[in-house]
């Protein structure tokens, strides 16, 4: 299980490959070569000696051992066990692994299959590696918070707005900010008892990091949602929640990363709603009815819509 700062790794359920990819940018250059060898053919590495892996990576056995510790496993034998377990776990779904790199010659059916597979894999791998202990602490903090600020820019701004909208629907005071100046001024008036959430796939979005830093300086509990547990945003976060999305051909479109972020957001929302079950249920019903007059036909649950008085 990952630690509060998201560095340690659970070799039981979470894929070691997910951890390696997320930590790759922060590894030393020689360690990155070892990572590339492992990522290229994890099944083979699971059966190879440390000497063979070191030779293929053009480095030393000491570096391979250092790499293992850097990704949160005790040593090379532990890495082999984790890789073997992961290989067995993924063998059952190998038939549907259509890949995620979309080429210019792919027809639309292939695009649909690859996008669907990439999104589904992002959700599955995010769920596998999500630290439930940290999630529990964040849910608890947000459940009793006076207010929740959510910061995100670009594609992450839409995820931030989704969290804000969900919290408002169950009566929790929340604000989503994507403008840097407004985010900073809002963060500056937070106090102890407030929670600030920074959403950034790369973990290096300066606007989000700066807003979270200001919020922390004011005494607010800070939460980072990122794909990279050793990125700058984690340095200003009290709690780190990580996703496990792989963006390839169309990374700038922020496709799988957005789906992975929304998965964590939904987990937060449901966890908070559980802690305020009666009031949350009543609020959801009230907000549903408030907009029911703008929907056509019967309710999805078959119940008749309430009519406004006098009509």
CSV table of C-alpha atoms in Angstrom, one decimal:
chain,number,residue,atom,x,y,z
A,1,UNK,CA,0.0,0.0,0.0
A,2,UNK,CA,1.2,3.5,-0.8
A,3,UNK,CA,2.3,5.7,2.0
A,4,UNK,CA,0.7,9.1,2.8
A,5,UNK,CA,3.1,10.8,0.2
A,6,UNK,CA,2.3,8.1,-2.3
A,7,UNK,CA,5.8,6.5,-2.5
A,8,UNK,CA,5.6,3.0,-1.2
A,9,UNK,CA,4.0,0.3,-3.3
A,10,UNK,CA,1.6,-2.5,-2.7
A,11,UNK,CA,3.0,-5.6,-4.4
A,12,UNK,CA,-0.2,-7.5,-3.9
A,13,UNK,CA,-2.8,-5.8,-6.0
A,14,UNK,CA,-1.3,-2.6,-7.6
A,15,UNK,CA,0.6,-3.2,-10.8
A,16,UNK,CA,4.3,-2.6,-10.4
A,17,UNK,CA,4.3,-1.3,-13.9
A,18,UNK,CA,1.8,1.5,-12.9
A,19,UNK,CA,4.2,2.5,-10.1
A,20,UNK,CA,7.2,2.5,-12.4
A,21,UNK,CA,5.5,4.6,-15.0
A,22,UNK,CA,4.3,7.1,-12.4
A,23,UNK,CA,7.8,7.5,-10.8
A,24,UNK,CA,9.8,7.4,-14.1
A,25,UNK,CA,10.2,11.2,-14.5
A,26,UNK,CA,11.9,11.4,-11.0
A,27,UNK,CA,14.3,8.5,-11.4
A,28,UNK,CA,18.0,9.0,-12.1
A,29,UNK,CA,19.0,8.5,-15.7
A,30,UNK,CA,20.6,5.1,-15.1
A,31,UNK,CA,17.5,4.0,-13.2
A,32,UNK,CA,15.3,5.1,-16.1
A,33,UNK,CA,17.2,2.7,-18.3
A,34,UNK,CA,16.4,-0.1,-15.9
A,35,UNK,CA,12.8,1.0,-15.9
A,36,UNK,CA,12.7,0.9,-19.7
A,37,UNK,CA,14.0,-2.6,-19.7
A,38,UNK,CA,11.3,-3.7,-17.2
A,39,UNK,CA,8.5,-1.9,-19.0
A,40,UNK,CA,9.5,-3.2,-22.4
A,41,UNK,CA,9.1,-6.9,-21.3
A,42,UNK,CA,8.1,-7.4,-17.7
A,43,UNK,CA,7.2,-11.1,-18.1
A,44,UNK,CA,10.8,-11.8,-19.3
A,45,UNK,CA,12.4,-9.7,-16.5
A,46,UNK,CA,10.4,-11.7,-13.9
A,47,UNK,CA,12.5,-14.7,-14.9
A,48,UNK,CA,15.9,-13.1,-15.4
A,49,UNK,CA,18.8,-12.5,-13.1
A,50,UNK,CA,19.8,-9.1,-11.8
A,51,UNK,CA,23.0,-9.4,-13.7
A,52,UNK,CA,21.2,-9.9,-17.0
A,53,UNK,CA,18.9,-7.0,-16.4
A,54,UNK,CA,21.8,-4.7,-15.5
A,55,UNK,CA,23.7,-5.7,-18.6
A,56,UNK,CA,20.7,-5.0,-20.9
A,57,UNK,CA,20.2,-1.6,-19.2
A,58,UNK,CA,23.9,-0.8,-19.6
A,59,UNK,CA,24.4,-0.3,-15.9
A,60,UNK,CA,25.4,-2.1,-12.7
A,61,UNK,CA,23.6,-4.5,-10.3
A,62,UNK,CA,23.9,-1.8,-7.6
A,63,UNK,CA,21.8,0.6,-9.8
A,64,UNK,CA,19.2,-2.1,-10.4
A,65,UNK,CA,18.9,-2.6,-6.6
A,66,UNK,CA,18.7,1.2,-6.2
A,67,UNK,CA,16.0,1.3,-8.8
A,68,UNK,CA,14.0,-1.3,-6.9
A,69,UNK,CA,14.2,0.7,-3.7
A,70,UNK,CA,13.2,3.9,-5.6
A,71,UNK,CA,10.0,2.3,-6.8
A,72,UNK,CA,9.1,1.0,-3.3
A,73,UNK,CA,10.2,-2.6,-3.4
A,74,UNK,CA,12.8,-4.1,-1.1
A,75,UNK,CA,15.1,-5.5,-3.7
A,76,UNK,CA,15.3,-7.3,-7.0
A,77,UNK,CA,13.8,-10.6,-5.8
A,78,UNK,CA,10.8,-8.7,-4.6
A,79,UNK,CA,10.5,-7.0,-8.0
A,80,UNK,CA,10.6,-10.3,-9.8
A,81,UNK,CA,7.8,-11.6,-7.5
A,82,UNK,CA,5.7,-8.5,-8.2
A,83,UNK,CA,6.3,-8.7,-11.9
A,84,UNK,CA,5.3,-12.4,-12.0
A,85,UNK,CA,2.2,-11.7,-10.1
A,86,UNK,CA,1.3,-8.9,-12.4
A,87,UNK,CA,1.9,-11.0,-15.5
A,88,UNK,CA,-0.4,-13.7,-14.2
A,89,UNK,CA,-3.0,-11.1,-13.3
A,90,UNK,CA,-3.0,-9.5,-16.7
A,91,UNK,CA,-2.9,-12.8,-18.7
A,92,UNK,CA,-6.6,-13.2,-18.5
A,93,UNK,CA,-7.3,-9.9,-20.1
A,94,UNK,CA,-4.6,-10.2,-22.8
A,95,UNK,CA,-7.1,-11.1,-25.5
A,96,UNK,CA,-8.8,-7.7,-25.2
A,97,UNK,CA,-5.5,-5.7,-25.1
A,98,UNK,CA,-5.9,-3.9,-28.4
A,99,UNK,CA,-3.2,-1.3,-27.6
A,100,UNK,CA,-3.7,2.4,-27.1
A,101,UNK,CA,-1.5,3.9,-29.8
A,102,UNK,CA,-3.8,5.2,-32.5
A,103,UNK,CA,-2.2,5.4,-36.0
A,104,UNK,CA,-3.3,7.6,-38.9
A,105,UNK,CA,-4.4,4.6,-40.8
A,106,UNK,CA,-6.7,3.2,-38.1
A,107,UNK,CA,-10.3,3.0,-39.1
A,108,UNK,CA,-13.0,4.4,-36.8
A,109,UNK,CA,-13.9,1.0,-35.4
A,110,UNK,CA,-10.3,0.5,-34.3
A,111,UNK,CA,-10.3,4.0,-32.8
A,112,UNK,CA,-13.4,3.1,-30.8
A,113,UNK,CA,-11.9,-0.1,-29.5
A,114,UNK,CA,-8.6,1.5,-28.6
A,115,UNK,CA,-10.2,4.5,-26.8
A,116,UNK,CA,-12.6,2.2,-24.9
A,117,UNK,CA,-9.8,-0.1,-23.9
A,118,UNK,CA,-7.5,2.8,-22.8
A,119,UNK,CA,-10.3,4.3,-20.7
A,120,UNK,CA,-11.2,1.0,-19.1
A,121,UNK,CA,-7.6,0.2,-18.3
A,122,UNK,CA,-7.1,3.7,-16.7
A,123,UNK,CA,-10.1,3.1,-14.4
A,124,UNK,CA,-9.0,-0.4,-13.5
A,125,UNK,CA,-5.4,0.5,-12.8
A,126,UNK,CA,-6.4,3.6,-10.9
A,127,UNK,CA,-8.7,1.6,-8.7
A,128,UNK,CA,-6.0,-1.1,-8.1
A,129,UNK,CA,-3.4,1.3,-6.9
A,130,UNK,CA,-5.6,3.9,-5.1
A,131,UNK,CA,-4.6,4.1,-1.5
A,132,UNK,CA,-7.8,3.6,0.4
A,133,UNK,CA,-6.3,4.7,3.7
A,134,UNK,CA,-5.4,8.1,2.2
A,135,UNK,CA,-8.8,8.2,0.5
A,136,UNK,CA,-10.5,7.6,3.8
A,137,UNK,CA,-8.6,10.5,5.4
A,138,UNK,CA,-9.5,12.9,2.6
A,139,UNK,CA,-13.1,11.9,2.7
A,140,UNK,CA,-13.2,12.5,6.5
A,141,UNK,CA,-11.5,15.9,6.1
A,142,UNK,CA,-13.9,17.0,3.3
A,143,UNK,CA,-16.9,15.7,5.2
A,144,UNK,CA,-16.4,18.1,8.1
A,145,UNK,CA,-14.8,21.0,6.1
A,146,UNK,CA,-16.3,24.4,6.3
A,147,UNK,CA,-15.7,24.8,2.6
A,148,UNK,CA,-13.7,23.0,-0.1
A,149,UNK,CA,-11.7,24.9,-2.8
A,150,UNK,CA,-10.9,22.9,-5.9
A,151,UNK,CA,-8.1,24.1,-8.3
A,152,UNK,CA,-7.5,22.8,-11.8
A,153,UNK,CA,-6.6,24.3,-15.2
A,154,UNK,CA,-7.0,23.0,-18.7
A,155,UNK,CA,-8.7,19.6,-18.9
A,156,UNK,CA,-8.3,19.3,-15.1
A,157,UNK,CA,-10.6,22.3,-14.7
A,158,UNK,CA,-13.6,20.2,-16.0
A,159,UNK,CA,-12.8,17.6,-13.4
A,160,UNK,CA,-12.6,20.3,-10.7
A,161,UNK,CA,-16.0,21.6,-11.7
A,162,UNK,CA,-17.4,18.1,-11.6
A,163,UNK,CA,-16.3,17.7,-8.0
A,164,UNK,CA,-17.7,21.1,-7.0
A,165,UNK,CA,-21.0,20.4,-8.6
A,166,UNK,CA,-21.3,17.0,-6.9
A,167,UNK,CA,-20.5,18.5,-3.5
A,168,UNK,CA,-23.0,21.3,-4.0
A,169,UNK,CA,-25.7,18.8,-4.8
A,170,UNK,CA,-25.4,17.2,-1.4
A,171,UNK,CA,-25.2,20.6,0.4
A,172,UNK,CA,-21.5,20.8,0.9
A,173,UNK,CA,-20.0,24.3,0.3
A,174,UNK,CA,-17.5,24.1,-2.5
A,175,UNK,CA,-15.9,26.3,-5.2
A,176,UNK,CA,-14.0,25.3,-8.3
A,177,UNK,CA,-11.4,27.8,-9.7
A,178,UNK,CA,-9.5,27.6,-13.0
A,179,UNK,CA,-8.5,31.3,-13.2
A,180,UNK,CA,-5.1,31.7,-11.5
A,181,UNK,CA,-5.8,35.0,-9.9
A,182,UNK,CA,-9.2,34.0,-8.5
A,183,UNK,CA,-7.8,30.7,-7.3
A,184,UNK,CA,-5.0,32.5,-5.4
A,185,UNK,CA,-7.3,35.1,-3.8
A,186,UNK,CA,-9.7,32.3,-2.8
A,187,UNK,CA,-6.9,30.3,-1.3
A,188,UNK,CA,-5.6,33.3,0.6
A,189,UNK,CA,-8.9,33.5,2.7
A,190,UNK,CA,-9.0,29.8,3.6
A,191,UNK,CA,-8.5,28.9,7.2
A,192,UNK,CA,-8.1,25.8,9.4
A,193,UNK,CA,-11.1,23.6,8.9
A,194,UNK,CA,-11.1,24.2,5.1
A,195,UNK,CA,-9.9,21.8,2.5
A,196,UNK,CA,-8.1,22.7,-0.8
A,197,UNK,CA,-7.9,20.1,-3.7
A,198,UNK,CA,-5.4,20.6,-6.5
A,199,UNK,CA,-6.0,18.5,-9.6
A,200,UNK,CA,-3.2,18.1,-12.1
A,201,UNK,CA,-2.3,15.0,-14.2
A,202,UNK,CA,1.4,16.0,-14.5
A,203,UNK,CA,1.6,17.3,-11.0
A,204,UNK,CA,3.7,20.2,-12.4
A,205,UNK,CA,1.0,22.7,-13.3
A,206,UNK,CA,2.4,25.9,-11.8
A,207,UNK,CA,-1.0,27.6,-11.3
A,208,UNK,CA,-2.4,24.6,-9.3
A,209,UNK,CA,0.8,24.1,-7.3
A,210,UNK,CA,0.9,27.8,-6.4
A,211,UNK,CA,-2.8,27.9,-5.3
A,212,UNK,CA,-2.3,24.8,-3.2
A,213,UNK,CA,0.8,26.3,-1.6
A,214,UNK,CA,-1.1,29.4,-0.6
A,215,UNK,CA,-4.0,27.4,0.8
A,216,UNK,CA,-1.6,25.3,2.9
A,217,UNK,CA,0.1,28.5,4.3
A,218,UNK,CA,-3.4,29.6,5.5
A,219,UNK,CA,-3.9,26.4,7.5
A,220,UNK,CA,-6.2,24.6,5.1
A,221,UNK,CA,-5.8,20.8,4.6
A,222,UNK,CA,-4.4,20.3,1.1
A,223,UNK,CA,-5.0,17.4,-1.2
A,224,UNK,CA,-3.3,16.6,-4.5
A,225,UNK,CA,-4.8,14.4,-7.3
A,226,UNK,CA,-2.1,13.6,-9.7
A,227,UNK,CA,-0.7,10.8,-11.9
A,228,UNK,CA,2.9,11.3,-10.5
A,229,UNK,CA,3.5,10.8,-6.8
A,230,UNK,CA,6.9,12.6,-6.8
A,231,UNK,CA,5.8,15.7,-8.7
A,232,UNK,CA,5.9,19.3,-7.4
A,233,UNK,CA,2.3,19.4,-6.4
A,234,UNK,CA,2.9,16.6,-3.8
A,235,UNK,CA,5.4,18.8,-2.0
A,236,UNK,CA,2.6,21.2,-1.0
A,237,UNK,CA,-0.1,18.5,-0.3
A,238,UNK,CA,-1.0,16.9,3.1
A,239,UNK,CA,-2.6,14.0,1.3
A,240,UNK,CA,-1.8,12.6,-2.2
A,241,UNK,CA,-4.3,10.6,-4.3
A,242,UNK,CA,-2.9,9.1,-7.5
A,243,UNK,CA,-4.3,8.0,-10.8
A,244,UNK,CA,-2.8,5.5,-13.2
A,245,UNK,CA,-3.5,6.8,-16.7
A,246,UNK,CA,-1.3,6.2,-19.8
A,247,UNK,CA,-1.6,8.9,-22.4
A,248,UNK,CA,0.0,8.1,-25.7
A,249,UNK,CA,-0.8,9.3,-29.2
A,250,UNK,CA,-3.2,12.1,-28.4
A,251,UNK,CA,-1.9,13.0,-24.9
A,252,UNK,CA,-2.7,16.7,-25.4
A,253,UNK,CA,-6.4,15.6,-25.6
A,254,UNK,CA,-6.2,14.5,-22.0
A,255,UNK,CA,-8.4,11.5,-22.6
A,256,UNK,CA,-7.6,8.6,-20.3
A,257,UNK,CA,-6.2,10.9,-17.6
A,258,UNK,CA,-9.5,12.7,-17.3
A,259,UNK,CA,-11.4,9.4,-16.9
A,260,UNK,CA,-9.0,8.3,-14.2
A,261,UNK,CA,-9.4,11.6,-12.3
A,262,UNK,CA,-13.2,11.3,-12.5
A,263,UNK,CA,-12.9,7.8,-11.0
A,264,UNK,CA,-11.2,9.2,-7.9
A,265,UNK,CA,-13.7,12.1,-7.8
A,266,UNK,CA,-16.6,9.7,-7.8
A,267,UNK,CA,-15.0,7.7,-4.9
A,268,UNK,CA,-14.6,10.9,-2.9
A,269,UNK,CA,-18.2,12.0,-3.6
A,270,UNK,CA,-19.7,8.7,-2.6
A,271,UNK,CA,-17.6,8.4,0.5
A,272,UNK,CA,-18.7,11.9,1.6
A,273,UNK,CA,-22.3,11.2,0.8
A,274,UNK,CA,-22.2,8.1,2.9
A,275,UNK,CA,-21.2,10.1,5.9
A,276,UNK,CA,-24.1,12.4,5.5
A,277,UNK,CA,-26.5,9.8,4.2
A,278,UNK,CA,-29.8,11.2,5.3
A,279,UNK,CA,-29.1,14.9,4.4
A,280,UNK,CA,-27.3,13.9,1.2
A,281,UNK,CA,-30.2,11.7,0.1
A,282,UNK,CA,-32.6,14.5,0.8
A,283,UNK,CA,-30.5,17.1,-1.0
A,284,UNK,CA,-30.1,14.9,-4.1
A,285,UNK,CA,-33.9,14.4,-4.2
A,286,UNK,CA,-34.5,18.1,-3.8
A,287,UNK,CA,-32.0,19.1,-6.5
A,288,UNK,CA,-33.4,16.5,-8.8
A,289,UNK,CA,-36.9,17.8,-8.4
A,290,UNK,CA,-35.7,21.4,-8.8
A,291,UNK,CA,-34.7,20.7,-12.4
A,292,UNK,CA,-37.3,18.0,-13.2
A,293,UNK,CA,-39.5,20.6,-14.9
A,294,UNK,CA,-36.8,20.9,-17.5
A,295,UNK,CA,-36.9,17.3,-18.5
A,296,UNK,CA,-39.3,15.6,-20.9
A,297,UNK,CA,-41.2,12.3,-20.1
A,298,UNK,CA,-41.3,10.2,-16.9
A,299,UNK,CA,-38.6,10.0,-14.4
A,300,UNK,CA,-35.9,7.3,-15.1
A,301,UNK,CA,-37.1,5.4,-12.0
A,302,UNK,CA,-40.7,5.3,-13.3
A,303,UNK,CA,-42.0,7.7,-10.6
A,304,UNK,CA,-44.2,10.5,-11.7
A,305,UNK,CA,-42.7,14.0,-11.7
A,306,UNK,CA,-44.2,16.4,-9.2
A,307,UNK,CA,-46.2,19.3,-10.6
A,308,UNK,CA,-45.7,22.8,-9.4
A,309,UNK,CA,-48.7,24.0,-7.3
A,310,UNK,CA,-51.4,25.8,-9.3
A,311,UNK,CA,-50.7,23.8,-12.5
